[in-house]
C-alpha cells in the first residue's frame, strides 16, 4: 500500500465524508445474471498448503534478497511444470539489508530495539552519539537538531467511523461479525500515516530517530518491517516498544545522551516480476490475476500459491478470454518500482498489450487480486504480554470496485463454511490497500482480497505458519476460482467499468449517470 498520499488523502476523506452526508440515495446498478459455475478442477487443499509451505520455507523474502530470488525461481519452475511459458520483467534496485542495531545510554545501559526502520539509513560500528530529545509531536523535529529524536507513534484505531473515511462499505458476510469493531487497532497503519517523518528529521539536522511503537506489546512490536512504503532516507532510525520508549523518555527528560547503531549494507540487486498467459478462444480481451512475491512471513506473501492453483485449474478447461497471471516484485520497496499505485504498476506500464485496449492490445475487463491467504486472527491481550489467538478467522477486507464485482463475489462465496468478509470500495484512490490498487488506477474493475492481520508485516519464527488455516486458504482460492469463471462467462459491457473514487469527481459523475 502506498503512503505518499495518505495525509492528503485523509483530508480528502474528511471532505468526502461531509459530501456523503448531504448527497442523495446511492444509485445502484441492476443485478446481473451470473452463470452458475461447473465444478472446477482446482488442486485440493493439501496441494495449496504444500505451495504455501514451500514459499515460507525460503524464509523472509524481502525485496531482491537471495531468499526472494529463490522463491521467484521456484514459482517460475512451478508455472512451467503446469505447461505455461514464463516471462520475466527484471528490475534493478538499491537493496538495503540491516545487519546490526543497538541503542545504549551514556551510562552503558542497553535499550532493547524492536526493529530497524526499513531503508532509513545506516551508521558505522561506532554509531551516532547525541543527546536524547523527546518530541511530543513528530512535526517538531527542529527541536532535535544535532541530537537523537525520540518520537512516539500512536496506534491507529480503525473505528467504524474512521473505516468509513477509507472505505465505502458495500456489505459484510456472512453477518455483522465481519465488520470493523469500535476502536480496533491495526498496527500496520500507524507507521504509514506519516511518510515524511524522516524527511523532516534529515532536513532539521537530526542525527538519528528512535520511533516508539505505542500501545503494543513487546512481542507484537518486535521485528515488524514497517513502513515498507518509503525510499532511502539517509537518516538512521530504529523502532522500540512501549517499555523501552518509557525509559528513553525518562532519560531524555533527565538530559541524558545515547548512542544509536544501525549497521546496514546497500547493494545493487536484481529482482524479477513474472507473468504467464493462458490464451483464450477470443482474442482482444483479457482478465488479470495478480499478487506480489516479496514479504517477511508465511502470509505476506502467499498469494502466489493461490495463483498457481488458479493457473492449474484453468489450464484444464476452455477459456473465453486470455488469462494473465502476474507475480509482481517490489511491494516491500514500492518507491523504487513506481511513483503511483503499487508494485504491479511497474508490470502494467511494461506490458500495456495485455490490458490497455489500444490498437491491437487486449483490453482487461477485470482483475482478481489474491493476498494473505488463510490468516487467523491474533490480538494483543492486556496483561498477557503477547498476542494470542482469538479462534476467529481474520477479517477478509475484499475490494469490489463496482456493483457487479460485489455481486460476483457474493455468488462466488455462497456455501462457504469459513467466511468473514467486509466488502468495500475505495473512497479515495490514494487509500487503496493492496496490489489491486494499480489495476484500479488504470480503470480495470476488480475484486481484491487483502486481509490485514496484526502480524502481516512481522518476521516470525517459522514465518508464523501456525497462524494460517489451510482450509480457510483453500476456500478463499476456491471462491476466486469461481469468480474467475463467472467473469470469463460475462460480456464486458455487463461487467462494466471500475467505479471512480471520490477524488476523481468527473469520472464518478459519469459513472452515476451511466448506471
C-alpha positions as a Python dict, from the first residue, in 0.01 Angstrom:
ca = {
    (1, 'X'): (0, 0, 0),
    (2, 'X'): (129, 346, -89),
    (3, 'X'): (163, 607, 186),
    (4, 'X'): (291, 915, -3),
    (5, 'X'): (-68, 1033, -45),
    (6, 'X'): (-208, 921, 287),
    (7, 'X'): (-209, 1257, 462),
    (8, 'X'): (-357, 1442, 166),
    (9, 'X'): (-594, 1151, 122),
    (10, 'X'): (-708, 1181, 481),
    (11, 'X'): (-800, 1545, 424),
    (12, 'X'): (-990, 1447, 112),
    (13, 'X'): (-1159, 1177, 316),
    (14, 'X'): (-1292, 1431, 563),
    (15, 'X'): (-1428, 1642, 279),
    (16, 'X'): (-1575, 1331, 123),
    (17, 'X'): (-1746, 1233, 446),
    (18, 'X'): (-1915, 1571, 459),
    (19, 'X'): (-2023, 1533, 99),
    (20, 'X'): (-2160, 1187, 164),
    (21, 'X'): (-2378, 1323, 443),
    (22, 'X'): (-2559, 1558, 206),
    (23, 'X'): (-2577, 1362, -118),
    (24, 'X'): (-2888, 1174, -220),
    (25, 'X'): (-2951, 799, -224),
    (26, 'X'): (-2674, 597, -390),
    (27, 'X'): (-2776, 477, -734),
    (28, 'X'): (-2712, 105, -769),
    (29, 'X'): (-2668, -98, -1081),
    (30, 'X'): (-2940, -357, -1151),
    (31, 'X'): (-2849, -711, -1059),
    (32, 'X'): (-2695, -910, -1340),
    (33, 'X'): (-2747, -1273, -1431),
    (34, 'X'): (-2448, -1475, -1311),
    (35, 'X'): (-2384, -1805, -1482),
    (36, 'X'): (-2368, -2098, -1241),
    (37, 'X'): (-2018, -2243, -1241),
    (38, 'X'): (-1948, -2607, -1314),
    (39, 'X'): (-1717, -2786, -1069),
    (40, 'X'): (-1363, -2663, -1133),
    (41, 'X'): (-1054, -2888, -1149),
    (42, 'X'): (-889, -2697, -866),
    (43, 'X'): (-594, -2854, -684),
    (44, 'X'): (-702, -2978, -343),
    (45, 'X'): (-631, -2812, -9),
    (46, 'X'): (-323, -3026, 51),
    (47, 'X'): (-166, -2912, -277),
    (48, 'X'): (-233, -2547, -197),
    (49, 'X'): (-86, -2590, 151),
    (50, 'X'): (228, -2751, 7),
    (51, 'X'): (282, -2444, -208),
    (52, 'X'): (232, -2214, 92),
    (53, 'X'): (478, -2420, 297),
    (54, 'X'): (731, -2423, 16),
    (55, 'X'): (726, -2045, -19),
    (56, 'X'): (754, -1998, 357),
    (57, 'X'): (1050, -2238, 372),
    (58, 'X'): (1265, -1981, 190),
    (59, 'X'): (1238, -1761, 499),
    (60, 'X'): (1173, -1385, 490),
    (61, 'X'): (1159, -1287, 123),
    (62, 'X'): (1242, -919, 136),
    (63, 'X'): (1259, -745, -199),
    (64, 'X'): (1554, -857, -413),
    (65, 'X'): (1707, -1063, -132),
    (66, 'X'): (1859, -1406, -211),
    (67, 'X'): (1560, -1578, -45),
    (68, 'X'): (1321, -1372, -255),
    (69, 'X'): (1511, -1462, -573),
    (70, 'X'): (1489, -1831, -483),
    (71, 'X'): (1115, -1803, -423),
    (72, 'X'): (1064, -1630, -760),
    (73, 'X'): (1264, -1903, -935),
    (74, 'X'): (1054, -2165, -758),
    (75, 'X'): (732, -2001, -878),
    (76, 'X'): (865, -1987, -1234),
    (77, 'X'): (950, -2357, -1222),
    (78, 'X'): (604, -2443, -1087),
    (79, 'X'): (435, -2246, -1363),
    (80, 'X'): (649, -2419, -1624),
    (81, 'X'): (557, -2757, -1476),
    (82, 'X'): (193, -2664, -1540),
    (83, 'X'): (277, -2610, -1907),
    (84, 'X'): (284, -2229, -1901),
    (85, 'X'): (551, -2013, -2059),
    (86, 'X'): (701, -1777, -1803),
    (87, 'X'): (803, -1420, -1888),
    (88, 'X'): (1032, -1218, -1663),
    (89, 'X'): (1046, -842, -1611),
    (90, 'X'): (1379, -752, -1447),
    (91, 'X'): (1411, -465, -1201),
    (92, 'X'): (1735, -314, -1069),
    (93, 'X'): (1723, -162, -722),
    (94, 'X'): (1945, -50, -437),
    (95, 'X'): (1877, -313, -172),
    (96, 'X'): (1916, -216, 195),
    (97, 'X'): (1995, -501, 434),
    (98, 'X'): (2018, -434, 811),
    (99, 'X'): (2294, -623, 990),
    (100, 'X'): (2315, -496, 1348),
    (101, 'X'): (2130, -237, 1553),
    (102, 'X'): (2152, -121, 1913),
    (103, 'X'): (2083, 169, 2147),
    (104, 'X'): (2286, 239, 2461),
    (105, 'X'): (2251, 516, 2716),
    (106, 'X'): (2553, 721, 2822),
    (107, 'X'): (2592, 514, 3140),
    (108, 'X'): (2615, 190, 2940),
    (109, 'X'): (2254, 82, 2993),
    (110, 'X'): (2128, -104, 2682),
    (111, 'X'): (1785, -24, 2542),
    (112, 'X'): (1605, -309, 2368),
    (113, 'X'): (1546, -249, 1996),
    (114, 'X'): (1227, -387, 1842),
    (115, 'X'): (1327, -347, 1476),
    (116, 'X'): (1521, -130, 1234),
    (117, 'X'): (1324, 127, 1036),
    (118, 'X'): (1346, -3, 674),
    (119, 'X'): (1559, 196, 431),
    (120, 'X'): (1606, 471, 690),
    (121, 'X'): (1983, 498, 689),
    (122, 'X'): (2296, 343, 835),
    (123, 'X'): (2587, 406, 1071),
    (124, 'X'): (2931, 257, 1118),
    (125, 'X'): (3007, 19, 1406),
    (126, 'X'): (3055, 312, 1648),
    (127, 'X'): (2714, 453, 1566),
    (128, 'X'): (2599, 809, 1623),
    (129, 'X'): (2605, 976, 1965),
    (130, 'X'): (2388, 1263, 2082),
    (131, 'X'): (2160, 1397, 2348),
    (132, 'X'): (1814, 1247, 2360),
    (133, 'X'): (1522, 1475, 2279),
    (134, 'X'): (1168, 1357, 2347),
    (135, 'X'): (928, 1507, 2095),
    (136, 'X'): (562, 1541, 2182),
    (137, 'X'): (497, 1569, 1809),
    (138, 'X'): (686, 1435, 1510),
    (139, 'X'): (622, 1774, 1349),
    (140, 'X'): (867, 1938, 1592),
    (141, 'X'): (1191, 1796, 1452),
    (142, 'X'): (1374, 2129, 1473),
    (143, 'X'): (1387, 2084, 1850),
    (144, 'X'): (1611, 1779, 1800),
    (145, 'X'): (1870, 1941, 1573),
    (146, 'X'): (2212, 1776, 1617),
    (147, 'X'): (2053, 1527, 1861),
    (148, 'X'): (1872, 1192, 1865),
    (149, 'X'): (1497, 1239, 1842),
    (150, 'X'): (1260, 1006, 2029),
    (151, 'X'): (911, 1007, 1877),
    (152, 'X'): (602, 821, 1992),
    (153, 'X'): (396, 671, 1709),
    (154, 'X'): (45, 624, 1840),
    (155, 'X'): (-170, 334, 1722),
    (156, 'X'): (-442, 391, 1466),
    (157, 'X'): (-779, 277, 1595),
    (158, 'X'): (-984, 196, 1288),
    (159, 'X'): (-1331, 256, 1429),
    (160, 'X'): (-1630, 221, 1200),
    (161, 'X'): (-1633, 597, 1151),
    (162, 'X'): (-1266, 606, 1051),
    (163, 'X'): (-1309, 299, 832),
    (164, 'X'): (-1588, 486, 653),
    (165, 'X'): (-1332, 754, 565),
    (166, 'X'): (-1114, 495, 392),
    (167, 'X'): (-1371, 251, 253),
    (168, 'X'): (-1721, 259, 117),
    (169, 'X'): (-1860, -47, 291),
    (170, 'X'): (-2071, -249, 43),
    (171, 'X'): (-2166, -547, 258),
    (172, 'X'): (-2049, -779, 537),
    (173, 'X'): (-2055, -1157, 501),
    (174, 'X'): (-2187, -1378, 647),
    (175, 'X'): (-2309, -1131, 912),
    (176, 'X'): (-2222, -820, 1113),
    (177, 'X'): (-1946, -1010, 1293),
    (178, 'X'): (-1724, -939, 992),
    (179, 'X'): (-1750, -563, 1032),
    (180, 'X'): (-1496, -334, 1194),
    (181, 'X'): (-1539, -306, 1568),
    (182, 'X'): (-1515, 1, 1785),
    (183, 'X'): (-1161, 140, 1815),
    (184, 'X'): (-996, -163, 1658),
    (185, 'X'): (-620, -113, 1644),
    (186, 'X'): (-439, -202, 1320),
    (187, 'X'): (-63, -183, 1394),
    (188, 'X'): (27, -179, 1025),
    (189, 'X'): (-140, 160, 975),
    (190, 'X'): (41, 369, 1238),
    (191, 'X'): (385, 372, 1068),
    (192, 'X'): (223, 452, 732),
    (193, 'X'): (35, 770, 817),
    (194, 'X'): (345, 995, 830),
    (195, 'X'): (568, 901, 533),
    (196, 'X'): (770, 1223, 564),
    (197, 'X'): (880, 1181, 927),
    (198, 'X'): (1242, 1103, 839),
    (199, 'X'): (1247, 1362, 562),
    (200, 'X'): (1170, 1629, 821),
    (201, 'X'): (1428, 1482, 1058),
    (202, 'X'): (1701, 1491, 797),
    (203, 'X'): (1617, 1848, 692),
    (204, 'X'): (1620, 1955, 1057),
    (205, 'X'): (1970, 1815, 1108),
    (206, 'X'): (1862, 1536, 1345),
    (207, 'X'): (2137, 1277, 1388),
    (208, 'X'): (1906, 976, 1426),
    (209, 'X'): (1548, 891, 1519),
    (210, 'X'): (1401, 639, 1762),
    (211, 'X'): (1033, 564, 1699),
    (212, 'X'): (822, 419, 1981),
    (213, 'X'): (551, 166, 1896),
    (214, 'X'): (296, 299, 2144),
    (215, 'X'): (27, 73, 2282),
    (216, 'X'): (166, -257, 2151),
    (217, 'X'): (308, -546, 2348),
    (218, 'X'): (681, -600, 2310),
    (219, 'X'): (610, -924, 2124),
    (220, 'X'): (389, -751, 1868),
    (221, 'X'): (632, -462, 1818),
    (222, 'X'): (928, -694, 1768),
    (223, 'X'): (1058, -746, 1410),
    (224, 'X'): (785, -550, 1233),
    (225, 'X'): (902, -450, 884),
    (226, 'X'): (734, -109, 879),
    (227, 'X'): (691, 112, 694),
    (228, 'X'): (751, -61, 361),
    (229, 'X'): (645, 236, 151),
    (230, 'X'): (936, 477, 196),
    (231, 'X'): (1257, 511, -10),
    (232, 'X'): (1612, 550, 118),
    (233, 'X'): (1601, 835, 372),
    (234, 'X'): (1965, 877, 477),
    (235, 'X'): (1858, 918, 840),
    (236, 'X'): (1923, 615, 1064),
    (237, 'X'): (1613, 516, 1261),
    (238, 'X'): (1501, 232, 1485),
    (239, 'X'): (1178, 109, 1646),
    (240, 'X'): (1142, 31, 2016),
    (241, 'X'): (847, -98, 2218),
    (242, 'X'): (649, 97, 2476),
    (243, 'X'): (863, -9, 2776),
    (244, 'X'): (1184, 98, 2601),
    (245, 'X'): (1011, 417, 2492),
    (246, 'X'): (926, 498, 2853),
    (247, 'X'): (1289, 451, 2954),
    (248, 'X'): (1408, 675, 2671),
    (249, 'X'): (1157, 943, 2760),
    (250, 'X'): (1278, 945, 3120),
    (251, 'X'): (1640, 959, 3000),
    (252, 'X'): (1563, 1249, 2765),
    (253, 'X'): (1387, 1443, 3042),
    (254, 'X'): (1693, 1387, 3263),
    (255, 'X'): (1921, 1538, 2997),
    (256, 'X'): (2089, 1207, 2910),
    (257, 'X'): (2254, 1111, 2582),
    (258, 'X'): (2275, 784, 2392),
    (259, 'X'): (2448, 602, 2110),
    (260, 'X'): (2248, 453, 1823),
    (261, 'X'): (2396, 189, 1595),
    (262, 'X'): (2237, 78, 1269),
    (263, 'X'): (2483, -112, 1057),
    (264, 'X'): (2342, -198, 716),
    (265, 'X'): (2453, -278, 365),
    (266, 'X'): (2335, -109, 46),
    (267, 'X'): (2399, -307, -269),
    (268, 'X'): (2272, -308, -623),
    (269, 'X'): (2043, -606, -675),
    (270, 'X'): (1816, -751, -940),
    (271, 'X'): (1468, -893, -895),
    (272, 'X'): (1212, -1022, -1143),
    (273, 'X'): (838, -988, -1178),
    (274, 'X'): (678, -1283, -1357),
    (275, 'X'): (377, -1332, -1578),
    (276, 'X'): (228, -1625, -1763),
    (277, 'X'): (-67, -1637, -2000),
    (278, 'X'): (-340, -1892, -2059),
    (279, 'X'): (-471, -1798, -2405),
    (280, 'X'): (-846, -1771, -2459),
    (281, 'X'): (-1064, -1859, -2754),
    (282, 'X'): (-1146, -1496, -2836),
    (283, 'X'): (-858, -1254, -2859),
    (284, 'X'): (-882, -887, -2772),
    (285, 'X'): (-996, -922, -2411),
    (286, 'X'): (-814, -1039, -2101),
    (287, 'X'): (-859, -1098, -1730),
    (288, 'X'): (-566, -1021, -1500),
    (289, 'X'): (-494, -1221, -1184),
    (290, 'X'): (-224, -1069, -967),
    (291, 'X'): (-33, -1075, -640),
    (292, 'X'): (317, -989, -519),
    (293, 'X'): (603, -1221, -429),
    (294, 'X'): (801, -1038, -156),
    (295, 'X'): (727, -1031, 215),
    (296, 'X'): (854, -1123, 564),
    (297, 'X'): (646, -1426, 665),
    (298, 'X'): (409, -1710, 575),
    (299, 'X'): (106, -1494, 497),
    (300, 'X'): (294, -1199, 345),
    (301, 'X'): (312, -1304, 73),
    (302, 'X'): (143, -1637, -7),
    (303, 'X'): (-96, -1513, -274),
    (304, 'X'): (134, -1674, -532),
    (305, 'X'): (22, -2016, -409),
    (306, 'X'): (-334, -1914, -491),
    (307, 'X'): (-233, -1802, -840),
    (308, 'X'): (-60, -2136, -901),
    (309, 'X'): (-381, -2316, -803),
    (310, 'X'): (-591, -2099, -1034),
    (311, 'X'): (-349, -2144, -1323),
    (312, 'X'): (-352, -2522, -1271),
    (313, 'X'): (-734, -2529, -1273),
    (314, 'X'): (-793, -2306, -1573),
    (315, 'X'): (-522, -2473, -1780),
    (316, 'X'): (-754, -2776, -1783),
    (317, 'X'): (-1069, -2604, -1909),
    (318, 'X'): (-1174, -2386, -2206),
    (319, 'X'): (-1132, -2014, -2157),
    (320, 'X'): (-1316, -1737, -2335),
    (321, 'X'): (-1051, -1472, -2266),
    (322, 'X'): (-676, -1463, -2219),
    (323, 'X'): (-595, -1505, -1851),
    (324, 'X'): (-278, -1325, -1745),
    (325, 'X'): (-123, -1429, -1412),
    (326, 'X'): (105, -1156, -1271),
    (327, 'X'): (352, -1215, -988),
    (328, 'X'): (488, -867, -909),
    (329, 'X'): (809, -794, -724),
    (330, 'X'): (856, -474, -526),
    (331, 'X'): (571, -449, -277),
    (332, 'X'): (819, -401, 9),
    (333, 'X'): (1012, -126, -168),
    (334, 'X'): (742, 37, -377),
    (335, 'X'): (922, 372, -436),
    (336, 'X'): (1197, 201, -637),
    (337, 'X'): (938, 44, -869),
    (338, 'X'): (674, 308, -929),
    (339, 'X'): (565, 660, -844),
    (340, 'X'): (197, 565, -846),
    (341, 'X'): (-6, 274, -716),
    (342, 'X'): (181, -34, -600),
    (343, 'X'): (435, -279, -740),
    (344, 'X'): (201, -416, -1008),
    (345, 'X'): (206, -71, -1173),
    (346, 'X'): (561, -136, -1298),
    (347, 'X'): (437, -450, -1474),
    (348, 'X'): (131, -272, -1616),
    (349, 'X'): (348, 3, -1762),
    (350, 'X'): (584, -250, -1916),
    (351, 'X'): (306, -467, -2066),
    (352, 'X'): (23, -246, -2196),
    (353, 'X'): (-51, -506, -2465),
    (354, 'X'): (-227, -720, -2205),
    (355, 'X'): (-468, -461, -2068),
    (356, 'X'): (-498, -109, -2217),
    (357, 'X'): (-710, -194, -2523),
    (358, 'X'): (-526, 45, -2754),
    (359, 'X'): (-474, -57, -3114),
    (360, 'X'): (-430, -433, -3121),
    (361, 'X'): (-375, -454, -2746),
    (362, 'X'): (-606, -669, -2535),
    (363, 'X'): (-847, -488, -2307),
    (364, 'X'): (-854, -614, -1948),
    (365, 'X'): (-1219, -647, -1848),
    (366, 'X'): (-1144, -747, -1487),
    (367, 'X'): (-868, -814, -1237),
    (368, 'X'): (-861, -1051, -940),
    (369, 'X'): (-605, -990, -665),
    (370, 'X'): (-512, -1250, -402),
    (371, 'X'): (-306, -1167, -93),
    (372, 'X'): (-257, -1303, 261),
    (373, 'X'): (-438, -1635, 233),
    (374, 'X'): (-563, -1834, 533),
    (375, 'X'): (-495, -1580, 809),
    (376, 'X'): (-639, -1644, 1155),
    (377, 'X'): (-691, -1360, 1399),
    (378, 'X'): (-434, -1296, 1674),
    (379, 'X'): (-475, -997, 1904),
    (380, 'X'): (-283, -830, 2183),
    (381, 'X'): (-439, -908, 2521),
    (382, 'X'): (-380, -673, 2816),
    (383, 'X'): (-174, -842, 3086),
    (384, 'X'): (-73, -1141, 2875),
    (385, 'X'): (237, -983, 2724),
    (386, 'X'): (195, -1119, 2372),
    (387, 'X'): (-69, -1160, 2101),
    (388, 'X'): (-296, -1460, 2147),
    (389, 'X'): (-520, -1644, 1900),
    (390, 'X'): (-885, -1541, 1925),
    (391, 'X'): (-1012, -1851, 1749),
    (392, 'X'): (-1170, -1636, 1479),
    (393, 'X'): (-1092, -1603, 1112),
    (394, 'X'): (-901, -1285, 1031),
    (395, 'X'): (-1133, -1038, 866),
    (396, 'X'): (-1114, -1053, 486),
    (397, 'X'): (-1105, -700, 351),
    (398, 'X'): (-1234, -752, -2),
    (399, 'X'): (-1239, -473, -258),
    (400, 'X'): (-1519, -486, -515),
    (401, 'X'): (-1466, -185, -737),
    (402, 'X'): (-1806, -177, -899),
    (403, 'X'): (-2151, -318, -811),
    (404, 'X'): (-2118, -613, -1049),
    (405, 'X'): (-1796, -719, -879),
    (406, 'X'): (-1979, -719, -548),
    (407, 'X'): (-2250, -941, -695),
    (408, 'X'): (-1989, -1177, -838),
    (409, 'X'): (-1811, -1203, -503),
    (410, 'X'): (-2138, -1273, -321),
    (411, 'X'): (-2216, -1553, -566),
    (412, 'X'): (-1861, -1690, -551),
    (413, 'X'): (-1858, -1729, -171),
    (414, 'X'): (-2203, -1886, -146),
    (415, 'X'): (-2195, -2202, 63),
    (416, 'X'): (-1857, -2137, 226),
    (417, 'X'): (-1819, -2265, 582),
    (418, 'X'): (-1527, -2030, 657),
    (419, 'X'): (-1615, -1673, 571),
    (420, 'X'): (-1561, -1336, 739),
    (421, 'X'): (-1565, -1070, 468),
    (422, 'X'): (-1622, -698, 472),
    (423, 'X'): (-1671, -600, 109),
    (424, 'X'): (-1561, -244, 35),
    (425, 'X'): (-1492, 5, -241),
    (426, 'X'): (-1223, 273, -216),
    (427, 'X'): (-1328, 621, -108),
    (428, 'X'): (-1003, 769, -238),
    (429, 'X'): (-759, 616, -483),
    (430, 'X'): (-456, 704, -267),
    (431, 'X'): (-601, 496, 19),
    (432, 'X'): (-648, 171, -174),
    (433, 'X'): (-482, -115, 18),
    (434, 'X'): (-303, -395, -163),
    (435, 'X'): (-187, -482, -513),
    (436, 'X'): (-535, -434, -657),
    (437, 'X'): (-464, -59, -638),
    (438, 'X'): (-267, -39, -962),
    (439, 'X'): (-522, -211, -1187),
    (440, 'X'): (-790, 8, -1027),
    (441, 'X'): (-592, 324, -1105),
    (442, 'X'): (-574, 203, -1466),
    (443, 'X'): (-954, 177, -1477),
    (444, 'X'): (-975, -203, -1456),
    (445, 'X'): (-1264, -326, -1237),
    (446, 'X'): (-1167, -587, -986),
    (447, 'X'): (-1206, -797, -675),
    (448, 'X'): (-915, -784, -434),
    (449, 'X'): (-857, -991, -121),
    (450, 'X'): (-632, -809, 128),
    (451, 'X'): (-676, -915, 493),
    (452, 'X'): (-475, -711, 744),
    (453, 'X'): (-375, -922, 1045),
    (454, 'X'): (-167, -755, 1315),
    (455, 'X'): (127, -981, 1223),
    (456, 'X'): (106, -904, 849),
    (457, 'X'): (446, -732, 829),
    (458, 'X'): (620, -909, 1116),
    (459, 'X'): (910, -1152, 1089),
    (460, 'X'): (808, -1451, 1300),
    (461, 'X'): (960, -1789, 1397),
    (462, 'X'): (883, -2031, 1114),
    (463, 'X'): (714, -1742, 939),
    (464, 'X'): (414, -1769, 1171),
    (465, 'X'): (290, -2063, 964),
    (466, 'X'): (84, -2187, 1261),
    (467, 'X'): (-127, -1871, 1235),
    (468, 'X'): (-267, -1982, 900),
    (469, 'X'): (-556, -2221, 839),
    (470, 'X'): (-517, -2445, 534),
    (471, 'X'): (-890, -2499, 491),
    (472, 'X'): (-963, -2127, 507),
    (473, 'X'): (-696, -2056, 245),
    (474, 'X'): (-838, -2322, 16),
    (475, 'X'): (-1192, -2185, 44),
    (476, 'X'): (-1063, -1838, -41),
    (477, 'X'): (-891, -1970, -352),
    (478, 'X'): (-1197, -2174, -441),
    (479, 'X'): (-1408, -1856, -425),
    (480, 'X'): (-1170, -1672, -655),
    (481, 'X'): (-1172, -1965, -898),
    (482, 'X'): (-1550, -1941, -912),
    (483, 'X'): (-1531, -1564, -955),
    (484, 'X'): (-1282, -1604, -1239),
    (485, 'X'): (-1508, -1850, -1418),
    (486, 'X'): (-1813, -1625, -1368),
    (487, 'X'): (-1633, -1319, -1504),
    (488, 'X'): (-1497, -1511, -1801),
    (489, 'X'): (-1854, -1603, -1895),
    (490, 'X'): (-1981, -1243, -1873),
    (491, 'X'): (-1988, -988, -2153),
    (492, 'X'): (-1754, -692, -2100),
    (493, 'X'): (-2047, -448, -2108),
    (494, 'X'): (-2214, -643, -1830),
    (495, 'X'): (-1901, -631, -1612),
    (496, 'X'): (-1874, -257, -1664),
    (497, 'X'): (-1601, -18, -1558),
    (498, 'X'): (-1440, 45, -1221),
    (499, 'X'): (-1637, 298, -1017),
    (500, 'X'): (-1413, 605, -975),
    (501, 'X'): (-1309, 714, -627),
    (502, 'X'): (-1427, 1042, -476),
    (503, 'X'): (-1101, 1216, -571),
    (504, 'X'): (-1195, 1165, -936),
    (505, 'X'): (-1526, 1357, -937),
    (506, 'X'): (-1583, 1388, -1313),
    (507, 'X'): (-1531, 1016, -1371),
    (508, 'X'): (-1755, 938, -1074),
    (509, 'X'): (-2031, 1165, -1208),
    (510, 'X'): (-2020, 986, -1542),
    (511, 'X'): (-2041, 650, -1364),
    (512, 'X'): (-2351, 763, -1171),
    (513, 'X'): (-2535, 878, -1482),
    (514, 'X'): (-2432, 575, -1688),
    (515, 'X'): (-2583, 343, -1423),
}
